[in-house]
Structure formats: C-alpha cells, structure tokens
Coordinates of C-alpha atoms in Angstrom, one line a residue:
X1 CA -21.3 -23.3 40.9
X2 CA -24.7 -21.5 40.2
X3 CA -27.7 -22.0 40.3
X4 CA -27.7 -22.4 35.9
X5 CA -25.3 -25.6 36.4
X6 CA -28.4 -27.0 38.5
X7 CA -31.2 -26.4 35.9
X8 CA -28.8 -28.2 33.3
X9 CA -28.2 -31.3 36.0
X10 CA -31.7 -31.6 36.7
X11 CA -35.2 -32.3 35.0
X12 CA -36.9 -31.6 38.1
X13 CA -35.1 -28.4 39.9
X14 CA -37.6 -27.9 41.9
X15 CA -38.9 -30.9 43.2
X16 CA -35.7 -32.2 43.5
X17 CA -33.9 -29.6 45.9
X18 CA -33.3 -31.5 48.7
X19 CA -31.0 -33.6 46.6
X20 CA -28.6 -31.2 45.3
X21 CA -27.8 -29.6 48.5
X22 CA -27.8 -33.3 49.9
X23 CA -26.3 -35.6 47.5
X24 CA -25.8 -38.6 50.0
X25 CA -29.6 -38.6 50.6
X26 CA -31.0 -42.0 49.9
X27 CA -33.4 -41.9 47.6
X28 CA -37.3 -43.6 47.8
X29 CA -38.0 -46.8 46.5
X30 CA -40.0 -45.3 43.8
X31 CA -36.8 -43.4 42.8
X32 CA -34.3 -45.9 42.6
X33 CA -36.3 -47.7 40.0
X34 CA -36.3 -44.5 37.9
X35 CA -34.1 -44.8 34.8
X36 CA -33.6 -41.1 34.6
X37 CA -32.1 -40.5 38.0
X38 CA -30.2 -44.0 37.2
X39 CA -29.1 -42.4 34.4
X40 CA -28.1 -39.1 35.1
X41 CA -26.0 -40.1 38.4
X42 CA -25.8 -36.2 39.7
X43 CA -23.7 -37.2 42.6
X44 CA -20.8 -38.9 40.6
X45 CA -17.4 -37.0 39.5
X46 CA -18.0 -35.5 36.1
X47 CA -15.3 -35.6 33.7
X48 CA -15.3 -33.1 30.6
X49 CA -19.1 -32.8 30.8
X50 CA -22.1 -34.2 32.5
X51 CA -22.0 -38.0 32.5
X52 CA -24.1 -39.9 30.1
X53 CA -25.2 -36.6 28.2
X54 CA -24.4 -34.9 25.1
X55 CA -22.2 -31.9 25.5
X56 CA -24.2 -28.8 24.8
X57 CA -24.0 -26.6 22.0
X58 CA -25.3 -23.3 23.6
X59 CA -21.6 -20.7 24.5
X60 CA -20.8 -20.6 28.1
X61 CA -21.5 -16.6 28.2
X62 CA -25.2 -17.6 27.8
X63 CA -25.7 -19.5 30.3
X64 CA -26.7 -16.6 32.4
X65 CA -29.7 -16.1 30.7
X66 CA -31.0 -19.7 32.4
X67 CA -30.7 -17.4 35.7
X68 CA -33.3 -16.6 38.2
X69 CA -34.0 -13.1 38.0
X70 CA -36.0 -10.1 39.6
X71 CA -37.2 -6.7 37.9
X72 CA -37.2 -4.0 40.4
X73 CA -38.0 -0.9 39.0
X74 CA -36.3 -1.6 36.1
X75 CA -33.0 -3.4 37.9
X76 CA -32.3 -6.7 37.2
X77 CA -31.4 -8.6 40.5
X78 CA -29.0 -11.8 40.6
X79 CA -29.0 -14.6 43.1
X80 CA -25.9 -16.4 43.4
X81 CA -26.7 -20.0 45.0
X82 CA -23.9 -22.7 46.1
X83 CA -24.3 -26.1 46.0
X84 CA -22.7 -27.8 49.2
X85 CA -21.1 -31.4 48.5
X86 CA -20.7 -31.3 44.6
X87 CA -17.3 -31.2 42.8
X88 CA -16.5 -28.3 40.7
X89 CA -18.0 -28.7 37.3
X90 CA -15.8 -27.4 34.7
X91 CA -17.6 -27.2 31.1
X92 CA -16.0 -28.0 27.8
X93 CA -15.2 -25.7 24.8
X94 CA -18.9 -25.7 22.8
X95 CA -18.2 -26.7 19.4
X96 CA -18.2 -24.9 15.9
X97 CA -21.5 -25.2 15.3
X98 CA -21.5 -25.7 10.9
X99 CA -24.2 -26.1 8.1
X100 CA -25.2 -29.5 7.3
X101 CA -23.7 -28.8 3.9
X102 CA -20.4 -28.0 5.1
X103 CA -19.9 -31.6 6.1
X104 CA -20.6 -32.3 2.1
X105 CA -17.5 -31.8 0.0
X106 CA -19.0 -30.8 -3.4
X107 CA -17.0 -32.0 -6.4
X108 CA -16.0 -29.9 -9.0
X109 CA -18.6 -29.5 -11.8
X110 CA -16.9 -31.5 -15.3
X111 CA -19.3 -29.5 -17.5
X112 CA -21.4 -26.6 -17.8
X113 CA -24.3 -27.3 -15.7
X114 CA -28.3 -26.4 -16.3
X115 CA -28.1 -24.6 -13.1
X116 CA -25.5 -22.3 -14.4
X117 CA -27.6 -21.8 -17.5
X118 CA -30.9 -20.8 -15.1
X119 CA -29.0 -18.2 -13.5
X120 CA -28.2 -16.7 -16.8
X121 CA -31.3 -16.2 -18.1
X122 CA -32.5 -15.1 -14.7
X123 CA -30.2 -12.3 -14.6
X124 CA -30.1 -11.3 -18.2
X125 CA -33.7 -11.4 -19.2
X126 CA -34.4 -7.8 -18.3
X127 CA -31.5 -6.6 -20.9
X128 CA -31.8 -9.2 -23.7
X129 CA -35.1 -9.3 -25.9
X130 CA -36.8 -12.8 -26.5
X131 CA -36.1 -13.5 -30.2
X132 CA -39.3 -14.8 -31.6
X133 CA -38.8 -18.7 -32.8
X134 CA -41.2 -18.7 -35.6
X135 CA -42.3 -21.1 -38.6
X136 CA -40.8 -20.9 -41.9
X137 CA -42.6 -20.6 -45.3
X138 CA -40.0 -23.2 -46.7
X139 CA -41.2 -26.1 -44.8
X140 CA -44.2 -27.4 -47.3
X141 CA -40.8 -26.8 -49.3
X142 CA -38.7 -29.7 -47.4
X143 CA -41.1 -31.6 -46.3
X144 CA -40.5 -30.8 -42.0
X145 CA -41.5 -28.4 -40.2
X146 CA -38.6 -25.7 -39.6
X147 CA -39.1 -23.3 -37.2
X148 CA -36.0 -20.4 -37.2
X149 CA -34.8 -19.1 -33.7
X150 CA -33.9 -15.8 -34.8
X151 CA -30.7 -14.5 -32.8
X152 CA -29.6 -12.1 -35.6
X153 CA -32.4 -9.9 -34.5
X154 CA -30.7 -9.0 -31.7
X155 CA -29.4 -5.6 -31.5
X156 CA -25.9 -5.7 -32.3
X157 CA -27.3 -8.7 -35.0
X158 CA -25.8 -11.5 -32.7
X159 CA -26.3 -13.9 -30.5
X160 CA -23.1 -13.3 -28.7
X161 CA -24.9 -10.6 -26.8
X162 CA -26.4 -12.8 -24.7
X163 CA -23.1 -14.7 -23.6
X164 CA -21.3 -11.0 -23.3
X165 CA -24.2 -9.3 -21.4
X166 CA -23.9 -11.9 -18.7
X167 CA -20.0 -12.0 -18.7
X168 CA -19.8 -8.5 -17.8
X169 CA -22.6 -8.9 -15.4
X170 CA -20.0 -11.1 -13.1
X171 CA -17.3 -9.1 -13.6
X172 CA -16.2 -7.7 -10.1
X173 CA -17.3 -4.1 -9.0
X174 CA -14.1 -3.2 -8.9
X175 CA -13.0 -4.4 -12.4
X176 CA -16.2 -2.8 -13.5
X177 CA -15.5 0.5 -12.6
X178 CA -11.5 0.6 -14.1
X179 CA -13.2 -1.1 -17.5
X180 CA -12.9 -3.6 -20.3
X181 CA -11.0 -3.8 -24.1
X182 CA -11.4 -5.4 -26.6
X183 CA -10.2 -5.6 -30.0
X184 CA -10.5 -6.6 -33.9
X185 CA -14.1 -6.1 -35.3
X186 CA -16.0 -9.1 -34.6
X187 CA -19.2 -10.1 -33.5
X188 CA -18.0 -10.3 -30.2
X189 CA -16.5 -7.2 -29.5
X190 CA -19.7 -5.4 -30.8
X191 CA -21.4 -7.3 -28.2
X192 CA -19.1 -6.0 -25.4
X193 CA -18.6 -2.2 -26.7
X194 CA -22.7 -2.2 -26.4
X195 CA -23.7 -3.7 -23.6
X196 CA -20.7 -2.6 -21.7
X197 CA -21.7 1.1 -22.1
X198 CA -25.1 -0.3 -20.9
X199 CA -24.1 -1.7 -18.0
X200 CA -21.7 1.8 -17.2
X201 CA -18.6 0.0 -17.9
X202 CA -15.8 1.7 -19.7
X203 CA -14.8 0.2 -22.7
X204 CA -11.9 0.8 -25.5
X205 CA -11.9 -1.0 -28.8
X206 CA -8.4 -1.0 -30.9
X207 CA -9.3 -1.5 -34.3
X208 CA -6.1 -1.9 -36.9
X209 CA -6.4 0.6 -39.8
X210 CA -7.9 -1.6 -42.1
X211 CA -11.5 -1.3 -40.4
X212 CA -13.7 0.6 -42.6
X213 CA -15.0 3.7 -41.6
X214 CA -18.8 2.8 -41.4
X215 CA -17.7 -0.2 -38.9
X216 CA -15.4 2.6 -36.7
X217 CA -18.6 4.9 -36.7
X218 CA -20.9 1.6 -35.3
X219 CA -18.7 1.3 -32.7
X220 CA -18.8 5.0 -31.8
X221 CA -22.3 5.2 -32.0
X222 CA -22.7 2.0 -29.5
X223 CA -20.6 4.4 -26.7
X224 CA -17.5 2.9 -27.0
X225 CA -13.8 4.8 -27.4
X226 CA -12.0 3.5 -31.0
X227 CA -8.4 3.6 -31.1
X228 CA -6.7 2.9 -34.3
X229 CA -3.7 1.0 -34.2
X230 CA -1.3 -1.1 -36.4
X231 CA -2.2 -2.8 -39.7
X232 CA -3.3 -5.7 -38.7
X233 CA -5.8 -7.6 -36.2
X234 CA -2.3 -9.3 -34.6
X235 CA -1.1 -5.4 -34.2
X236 CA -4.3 -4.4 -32.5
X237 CA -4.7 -7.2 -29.6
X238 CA -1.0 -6.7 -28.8
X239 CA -1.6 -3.4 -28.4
X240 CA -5.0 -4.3 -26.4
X241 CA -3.0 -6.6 -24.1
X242 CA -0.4 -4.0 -23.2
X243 CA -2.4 -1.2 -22.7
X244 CA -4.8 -3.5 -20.6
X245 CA -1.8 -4.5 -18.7
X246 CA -0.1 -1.2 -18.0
X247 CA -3.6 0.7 -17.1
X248 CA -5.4 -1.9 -15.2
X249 CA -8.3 -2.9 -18.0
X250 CA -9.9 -6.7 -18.7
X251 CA -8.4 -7.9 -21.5
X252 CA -11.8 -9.5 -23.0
X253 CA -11.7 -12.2 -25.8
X254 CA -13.9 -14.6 -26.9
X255 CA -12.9 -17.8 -24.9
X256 CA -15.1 -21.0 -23.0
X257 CA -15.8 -19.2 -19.5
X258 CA -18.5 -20.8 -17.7
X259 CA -20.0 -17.3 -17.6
X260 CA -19.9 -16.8 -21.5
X261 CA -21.1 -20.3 -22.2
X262 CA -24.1 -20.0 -19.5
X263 CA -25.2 -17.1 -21.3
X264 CA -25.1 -18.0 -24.9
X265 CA -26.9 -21.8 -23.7
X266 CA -30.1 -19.7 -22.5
X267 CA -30.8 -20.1 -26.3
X268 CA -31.9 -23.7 -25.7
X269 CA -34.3 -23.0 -23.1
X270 CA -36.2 -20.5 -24.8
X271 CA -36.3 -22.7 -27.7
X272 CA -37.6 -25.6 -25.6
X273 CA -40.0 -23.0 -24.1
X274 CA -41.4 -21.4 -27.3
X275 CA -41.7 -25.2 -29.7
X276 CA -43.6 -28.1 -27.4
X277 CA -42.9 -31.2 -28.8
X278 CA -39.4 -30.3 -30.5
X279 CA -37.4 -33.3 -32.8
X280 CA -34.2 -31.9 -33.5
X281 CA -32.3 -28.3 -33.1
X282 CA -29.9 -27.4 -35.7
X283 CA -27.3 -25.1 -34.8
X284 CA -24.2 -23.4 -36.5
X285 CA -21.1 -24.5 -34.8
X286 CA -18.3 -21.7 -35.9
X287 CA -16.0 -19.3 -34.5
X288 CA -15.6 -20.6 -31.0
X289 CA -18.3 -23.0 -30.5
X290 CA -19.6 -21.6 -27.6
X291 CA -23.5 -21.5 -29.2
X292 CA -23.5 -24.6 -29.9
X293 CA -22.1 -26.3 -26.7
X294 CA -24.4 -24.1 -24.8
X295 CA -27.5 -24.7 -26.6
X296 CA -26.9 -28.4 -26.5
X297 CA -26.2 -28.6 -23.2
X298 CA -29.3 -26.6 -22.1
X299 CA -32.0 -28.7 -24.7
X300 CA -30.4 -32.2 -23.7
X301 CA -31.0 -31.2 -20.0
X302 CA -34.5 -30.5 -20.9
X303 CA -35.4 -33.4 -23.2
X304 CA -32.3 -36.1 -23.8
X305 CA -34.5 -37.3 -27.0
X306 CA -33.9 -34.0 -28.6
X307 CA -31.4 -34.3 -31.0
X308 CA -28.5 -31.3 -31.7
X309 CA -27.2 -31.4 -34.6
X310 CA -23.7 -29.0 -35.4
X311 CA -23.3 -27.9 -38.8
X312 CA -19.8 -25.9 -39.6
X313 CA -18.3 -25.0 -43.0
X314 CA -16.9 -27.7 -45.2
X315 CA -13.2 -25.4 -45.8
X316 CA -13.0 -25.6 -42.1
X317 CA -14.6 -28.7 -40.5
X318 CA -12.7 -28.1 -37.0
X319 CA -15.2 -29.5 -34.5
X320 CA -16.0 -32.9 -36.8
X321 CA -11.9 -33.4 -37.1
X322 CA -11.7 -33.0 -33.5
X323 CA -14.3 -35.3 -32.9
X324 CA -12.7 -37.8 -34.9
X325 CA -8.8 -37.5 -33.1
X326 CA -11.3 -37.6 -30.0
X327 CA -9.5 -34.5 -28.7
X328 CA -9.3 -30.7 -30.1
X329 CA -7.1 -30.0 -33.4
X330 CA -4.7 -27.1 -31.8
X331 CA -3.2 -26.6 -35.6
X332 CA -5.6 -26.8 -38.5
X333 CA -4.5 -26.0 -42.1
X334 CA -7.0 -25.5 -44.5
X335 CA -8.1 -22.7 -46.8
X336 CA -11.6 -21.2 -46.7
X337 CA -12.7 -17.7 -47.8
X338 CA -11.6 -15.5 -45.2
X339 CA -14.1 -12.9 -46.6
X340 CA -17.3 -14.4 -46.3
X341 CA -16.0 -16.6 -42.9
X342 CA -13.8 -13.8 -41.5
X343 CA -14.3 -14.5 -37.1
X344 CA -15.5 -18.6 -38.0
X345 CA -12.3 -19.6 -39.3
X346 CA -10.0 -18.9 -36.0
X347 CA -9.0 -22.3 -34.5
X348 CA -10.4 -22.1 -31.0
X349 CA -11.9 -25.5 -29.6
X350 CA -11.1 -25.4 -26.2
X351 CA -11.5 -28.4 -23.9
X352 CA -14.6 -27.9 -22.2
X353 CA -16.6 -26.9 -25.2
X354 CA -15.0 -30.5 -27.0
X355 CA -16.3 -32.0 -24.2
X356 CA -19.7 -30.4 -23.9
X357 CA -20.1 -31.2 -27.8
X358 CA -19.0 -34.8 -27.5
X359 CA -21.2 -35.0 -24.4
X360 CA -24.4 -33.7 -25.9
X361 CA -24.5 -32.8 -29.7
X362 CA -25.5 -36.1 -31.5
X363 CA -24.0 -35.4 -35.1
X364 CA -22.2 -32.4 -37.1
X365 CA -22.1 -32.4 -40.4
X366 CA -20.0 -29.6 -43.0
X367 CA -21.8 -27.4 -45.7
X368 CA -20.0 -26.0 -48.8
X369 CA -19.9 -22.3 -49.3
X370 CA -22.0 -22.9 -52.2
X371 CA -25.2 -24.2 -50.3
X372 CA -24.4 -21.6 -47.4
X373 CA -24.9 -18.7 -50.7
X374 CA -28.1 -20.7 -51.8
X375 CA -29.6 -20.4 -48.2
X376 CA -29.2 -16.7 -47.8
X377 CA -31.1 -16.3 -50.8
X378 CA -33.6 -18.1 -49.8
X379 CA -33.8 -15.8 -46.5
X380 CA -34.1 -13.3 -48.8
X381 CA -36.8 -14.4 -50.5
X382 CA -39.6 -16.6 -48.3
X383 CA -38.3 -14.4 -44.9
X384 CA -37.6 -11.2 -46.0
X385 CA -34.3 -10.9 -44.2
X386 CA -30.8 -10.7 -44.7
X387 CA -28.7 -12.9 -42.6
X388 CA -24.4 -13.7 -43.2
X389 CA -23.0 -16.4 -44.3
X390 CA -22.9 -17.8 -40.4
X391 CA -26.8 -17.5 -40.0
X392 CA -27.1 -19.3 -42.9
X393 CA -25.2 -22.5 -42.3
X394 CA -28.2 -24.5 -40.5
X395 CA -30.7 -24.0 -43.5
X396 CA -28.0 -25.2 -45.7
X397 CA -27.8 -28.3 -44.3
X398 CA -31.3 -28.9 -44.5
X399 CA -31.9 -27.6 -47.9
X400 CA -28.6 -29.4 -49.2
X401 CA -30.1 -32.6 -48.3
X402 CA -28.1 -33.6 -45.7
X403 CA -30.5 -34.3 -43.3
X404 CA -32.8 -36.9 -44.6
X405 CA -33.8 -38.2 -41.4
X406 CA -35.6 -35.1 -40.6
X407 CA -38.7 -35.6 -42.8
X408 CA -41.8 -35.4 -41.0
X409 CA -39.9 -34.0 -37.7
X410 CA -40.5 -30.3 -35.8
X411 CA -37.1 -29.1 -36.4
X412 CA -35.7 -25.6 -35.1
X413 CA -32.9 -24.0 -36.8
X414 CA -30.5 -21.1 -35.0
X415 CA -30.1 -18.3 -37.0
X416 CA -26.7 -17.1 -34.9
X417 CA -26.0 -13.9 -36.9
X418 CA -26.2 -11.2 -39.6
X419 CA -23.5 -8.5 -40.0
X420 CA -21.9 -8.6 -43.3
X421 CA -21.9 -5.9 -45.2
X422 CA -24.1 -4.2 -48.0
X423 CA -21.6 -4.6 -51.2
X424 CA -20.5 -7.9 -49.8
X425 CA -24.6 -8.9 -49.3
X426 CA -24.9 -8.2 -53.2
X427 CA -22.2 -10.0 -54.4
X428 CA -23.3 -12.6 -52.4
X429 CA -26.7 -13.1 -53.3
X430 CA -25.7 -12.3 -57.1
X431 CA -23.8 -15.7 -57.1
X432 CA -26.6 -17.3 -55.4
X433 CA -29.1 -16.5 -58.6
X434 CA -26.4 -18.1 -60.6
X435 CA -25.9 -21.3 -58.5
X436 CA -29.8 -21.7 -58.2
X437 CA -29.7 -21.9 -61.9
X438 CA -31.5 -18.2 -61.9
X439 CA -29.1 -16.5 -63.9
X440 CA -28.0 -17.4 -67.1
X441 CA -25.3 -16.5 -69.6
X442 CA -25.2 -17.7 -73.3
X443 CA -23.2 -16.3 -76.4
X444 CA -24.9 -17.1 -79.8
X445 CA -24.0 -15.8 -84.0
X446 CA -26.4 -13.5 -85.5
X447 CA -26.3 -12.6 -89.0
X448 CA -25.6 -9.1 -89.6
X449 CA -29.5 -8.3 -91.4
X450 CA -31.7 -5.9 -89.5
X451 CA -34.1 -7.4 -87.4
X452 CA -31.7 -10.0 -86.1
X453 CA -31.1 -8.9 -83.0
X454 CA -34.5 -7.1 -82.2
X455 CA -36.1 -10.9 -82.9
X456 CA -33.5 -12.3 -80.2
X457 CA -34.9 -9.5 -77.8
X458 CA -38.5 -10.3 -78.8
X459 CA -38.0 -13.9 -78.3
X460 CA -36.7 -13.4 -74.6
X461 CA -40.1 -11.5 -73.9
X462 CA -42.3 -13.6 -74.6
X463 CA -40.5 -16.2 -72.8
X464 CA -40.6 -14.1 -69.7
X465 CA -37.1 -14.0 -68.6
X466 CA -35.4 -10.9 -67.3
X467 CA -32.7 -9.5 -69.3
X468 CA -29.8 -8.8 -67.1
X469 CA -26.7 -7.7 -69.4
X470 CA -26.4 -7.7 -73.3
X471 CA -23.1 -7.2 -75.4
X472 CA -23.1 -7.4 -79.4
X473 CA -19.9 -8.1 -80.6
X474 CA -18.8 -7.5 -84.1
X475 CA -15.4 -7.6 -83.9
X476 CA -14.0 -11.5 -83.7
X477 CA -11.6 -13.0 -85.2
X478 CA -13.6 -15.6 -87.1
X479 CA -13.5 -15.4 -91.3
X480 CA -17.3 -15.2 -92.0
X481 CA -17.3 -11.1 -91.7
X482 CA -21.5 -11.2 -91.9
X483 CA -21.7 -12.7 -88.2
X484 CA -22.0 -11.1 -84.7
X485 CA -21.3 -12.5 -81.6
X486 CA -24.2 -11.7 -78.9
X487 CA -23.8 -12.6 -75.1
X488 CA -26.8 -12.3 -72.9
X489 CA -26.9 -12.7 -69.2
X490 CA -31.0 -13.1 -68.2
X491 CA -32.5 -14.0 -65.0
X492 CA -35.7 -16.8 -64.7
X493 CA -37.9 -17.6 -61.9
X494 CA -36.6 -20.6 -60.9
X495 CA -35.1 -23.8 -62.2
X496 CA -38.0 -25.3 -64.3
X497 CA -38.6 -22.0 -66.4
X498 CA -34.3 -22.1 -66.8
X499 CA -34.5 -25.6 -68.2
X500 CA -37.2 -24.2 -70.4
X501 CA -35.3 -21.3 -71.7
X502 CA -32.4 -24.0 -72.5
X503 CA -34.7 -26.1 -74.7
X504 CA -36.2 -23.2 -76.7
X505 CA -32.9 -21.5 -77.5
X506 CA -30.9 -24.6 -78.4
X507 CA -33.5 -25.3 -80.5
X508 CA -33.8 -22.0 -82.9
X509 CA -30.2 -20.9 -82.4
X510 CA -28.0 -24.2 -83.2
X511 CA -24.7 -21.9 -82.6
X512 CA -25.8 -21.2 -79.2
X513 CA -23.2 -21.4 -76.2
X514 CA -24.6 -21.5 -72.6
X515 CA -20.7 -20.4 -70.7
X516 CA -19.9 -21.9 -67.5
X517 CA -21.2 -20.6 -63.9

C-alpha cells in the first residue's frame, strides 16, 4: 500500500503517523472520545471500501497525483512508503459518473411544443423577412380593429417559406449535399426550390406538362432544375418518388413534421410581438393545416385568453368535419372549384395537426367562394394588394358577418398567400364587382326614333355610372317591328348609388329588365 491509501484513511496524516505504522497503539483519553477516529476505525478489516465512508468517485489511475513528490532539476522523484500491520486494501470499481438529467427519463412530447417554435425562429430569422402586421383601413368599416399579418409578402408570396426554410435547415449534411425533389406546382414546392438553392442544396422539381410556361420559368429563375413529366400531378410525384429512390434524393412533400410545423408557428410569435394587447387571431386553415396548428399553438402559449379562430372554405370544411367525428376525415367527398382552391382542397389532416387544432384553436368556421371573391376586392381597393383566394379567407369571415363577437376587439388576420395568376386575378375580381352589387346588367325596348338611344346614354351620365358594355339589338322575334332591344352592363360606386340607378330606371323605362348575377 502507498503512501495515497494513507492520505485517503486519514484526516490528520501527519499528526497521526505513529498510528498507521502502529495500529495496536492505544490511543489518549482525549482520542477515544473523538467521534471521528470512532468512526473511521483505520485498524479494522475493510471490506469493498473504507468502512463507514462513501466510495470515491475519483479513477484509480489518479490516485498518484495525491503522491508526495520532489522536482529535481526538472525530475519528478517518487517515494514508495509501506505500512506495517494493515491488511491489503483492495479499492472498488469507481462508478459511471452521469448527469443529473440522465437519471430523468423525459417523456415523449404529445404536441408541438413552444420550445420547438423558439428554436425556429432563432435559426431562421436571418433568412426570413419580418412581415410587417399592420392596421387596416376597413376597420372604422366593421367596427374592430383588424390588423393584417402579411405572409404573402414573402418572397415566393407564402408563408410556407418559413416552415420549408427551417425543414431544410435540419436536414442532415449528408442528405444536404445529394439534394431534395419535389413536385406539382404548389406553394410549397416554390418554397423549397428557393430556399433550397439558398441554402446550396440541390433541388429538382417534376412538373406534369400541363404547367404553364410562365410558372416553369419561376421555377427556373428561383435556381431550381424542371423536369417535365407525365400529364398529370399523380404522373409527376411517381416519377419524383422513383427517381428520389433510385438516385438517393429527399422525397419532400408537404406533411406535419415537427420541423415544418415549428417553422410555420413562428407566425404567432411575431404576431404577439408586433400587436400588445391582441383579442383574437384569425387564420386560414387550408391545404394541410400546418399555419394554423402552428400559429395556435405558439399565440395560446403566449396568452391562453387569445382566441384562434380557423376559417376554411365552405365546399371543403375538412378540419370542422373532423372536429365534429372528433378524429380526421381520411375520405372526404365534396366538390369545390379546383381552380380557384387548387393545393387547399387535398385531404391531408394528419393526427398531430387534429390534435394541435382541437387542443388550441377555439372555433372554425366555413366561408363561401362568394365572400372569399368579395374580400379580394376589397384588398384591392382599401390595401392596394392582390392576394388569392387563400389569403383572402380570414377577411371573409369577418366581412361576411360571421364573427359578431368581435366588435370592439384588436383582431389580427393572416394573410397566408398570394399566387394566382393574372387572367385568373381578373376574372376573379370581375365577379366580385358583380356580387358587391357594382356591376349591373339590364335589357330595356327603345323605340326606333332618333334620339332614343343617345337619351339612354345621356341619362347614364348624369347619373354617374360607368358604362361597361352596350349591345343594340334590332333583330328579335317580337311583332312590334318599331322596337329595339338595348342591354347595358354599367359599373357604380358601391351599393347605395346601385339601388339608386335601380329606382331611376324602373321608373322612366317601365320595360326595363335588370338579368340575373
């Protein structure tokens, strides 16, 4: 034995000498009443350890370093001492030394948690812009005040960037470097064949033959490589999914990963951040429903008062039937316009999102394609931008009336998105005018005498209307040969100078027709 297996026997090595090479030395009075030497018992057999002692934690190989030593001239001398009279000592095994928090078995998180969300929008605020959240001119209009998170200003037009920025930032070097692909033109894979290039990952978009031409050239222009392939979008992610298989490439889709999700709820904390004092959030809950479970989970972490409202389109209420069957529809039949919804109407409620929105959104309610039309036009018209059918949906609610219980409150509203494009933007906002009772069409008889029609003109004029479209008829296959069938289609301001058009019309052309919207 050493002289290191003294130093750990005894508190007082060098007082105590005498006693370690003597152990049957009796001790002084003084010393038999001390409760450390009683304690200790140096003399007695030890058994796995010192008795009455805690084992120690520090690896036998260092126990030289408790040595006595001597520097000569840069040599480090050893004394070896032995101890006359004591047993052998043999020391145990040290233990594993662990972390307090390995002793902690941590469950298994059942939802998206805040923490999750913090790390998001850590990581991706360097790439991702902070949309402004700013105060509408409608809300003198409705009576609240609306304040519009605008997401479609995003480069790519929306919010799915933020969710797909932070997706491929967790992707694993490795995958990184062999790359992603994607396919169908969607919000989603814009988002990915952008930030993808940004981030140096390779990326390949198969787009079925049906894409237009200015969408393949977006895609292009983001960096991206555009195969065409099949006829249809079920064409192009089969071919996606073998290529991806047979070349080593992520298959990328737009799904409920914790890492998509995270991202896209970052939305709620900048809203919290940029409205104190916030009533209600209004959000567009579409497509995969990822926005709005992420959003809600974020703000209700925040502020539980908050409410988060989920507003989808009435031809495809998915989330409000699955709330209903208290589980997610799989198989969903219903019939909305593809053209306008395109990416929304795809049943894809997975189980965490259900259970996210359960958890945390406090009501959804379903807008018809009708009020969705009215809302972009008003974008249009008090904002000055052009948002899709999608960005629209949360105005809609509020300016269809659904939300009563709003009045008075500090209300945000998500504006998710706003790629549609141009020809479809016109036709859109051209049936607006007509369902805001904006545009008018009547038909009414003139009398074949000169001046007839130029006092018909004249009378529009000085009522201010806008004369859209005019047709003069004189063929028709009524017997009075001296009439003319004129159908006018004019614009007004708004409702109360339509109403006024009505009254004056009716009332100095009898024969006049107003046709159906």
């Amino acid at each position: 034995m050493n002289f290191a297996a003294q130093f750990f026997y005894s508190r007082y090595l060098s007082e105590r000498l005498e006693c370690l090479y003597s152990p049957r030395l009796a001790l002084k009075d003084s010393e038999e009443n001390d409760p450390f030497w009683q304690s200790s018992n140096i003399c007695d057999p030890v058994r796995n350890g010192t008795a009455g002692r805690r084992p120690t934690l520090i690896e036998p190989d260092r126990l030289k370093d408790f040595g006595e030593e001597e520097l000569l001239n840069g040599d480090v001398k050893l004394y070896d001492v032995t101890v006359a009279g004591v047993p052998e000592i043999r020391l145990m095994e040290p233990p594993k030394t662990r972390r307090f928090s390995e002793f902690r078995v941590a469950p298994q998180p059942q939802y998206l948690r805040f923490e999750d969300i913090s790390a998001a929008a850590f990581r991706i605020q360097t790439e991702i812009q902070k949309t402004p959240c700013t105060y509408s001119r409608l809300s003198k209009q409705y009576g609240m005040e609306i304040y519009l998170k605008k997401e479609q200003l995003h480069y790519t037009g929306s919010v799915k960037e933020r969710g797909v920025l932070y997706l491929l930032a967790c992707l694993a070097q490795e995958q990184q470097r062999k790359g992603v692909i994607v396919a169908t033109d969607c919000n989603f894979s814009m988002a990915v064949a952008h930030h993808a290039v940004e981030l140096k990952i390779p990326v390949f978009v198969i787009m079925p033959a049906c894409c237009s031409s200015p969408r393949l050239r977006l895609y292009r222009d983001y960096g991206a490589m555009v195969i065409s392939y099949g006829s249809t979008g079920h064409d192009s992610r089969n071919h996606a999914r073998h290529l991806a298989s047979e070349n080593g490439y992520l298959y990328l889709e737009e799904d409920e990963s914790e890492a998509y999700l995270a991202g896209l709820g970052t939305v709620g904390m900048e809203i919290f951040e940029q409205v104190p004092r916030l009533d209600a959030v209004v959000v567009p809950a579409a497509g995969h429903y990822g926005l709005l479970a992420g959003t809600a989970a974020a703000i209700k972490h925040l502020n539980s008062q908050v409410l988060v409202i989920g507003v989808e389109p009435e031809g495809f209420p998915l989330l409000l039937r699955s709330l209903n069957t208290d589980g997610p529809v799989r198989d969903m039949h219903s019939s909305p316009n593809k053209k306008l919804y395109g990416e929304l109407v795809e049943p894809s409620l997975g189980v965490q999102t259900f259970r996210l929105a359960k958890k945390h959104v406090d009501k959804v309610i379903s807008v018809r394609l009708e009020d969705s039309l009215v809302s972009m036009l008003r974008f249009q018209e008090f904002e000055r931008s052009t948002v899709d059918t999608e960005g629209a949906m949360g105005l809609a609610a509020i300016l269809a009336g659904q939300l009563p219980e709003l009045k008075g409150k500090k209300v945000v509203v998500v504006v998710s998105s706003a790629n549609m494009e141009l020809e479809l933007v016109r036709q859109c906002v051209d049936r607006a005018l007509v369902l805001d009772d904006r545009v008018s069409k009547f038909s009414v008889w003139l009398g074949e005498w000169p001046g007839d029609m130029a006092k018909l003109l004249d009378f529009l004029s000085r009522e201010d209307v806008r004369l859209l479209d005019v047709c003069h008829r004189t063929q028709s296959d009524r017997s009075d040969l001296f009439k003319a069938k004129v159908e006018c289609v004019v614009e007004t301001r708004d409702k109360t100078q339509s109403a006024q058009l009505r009254k004056s019309l009716s009332g100095r052309y009898p024969s006049i027709c107003w046709l159906d919207r």
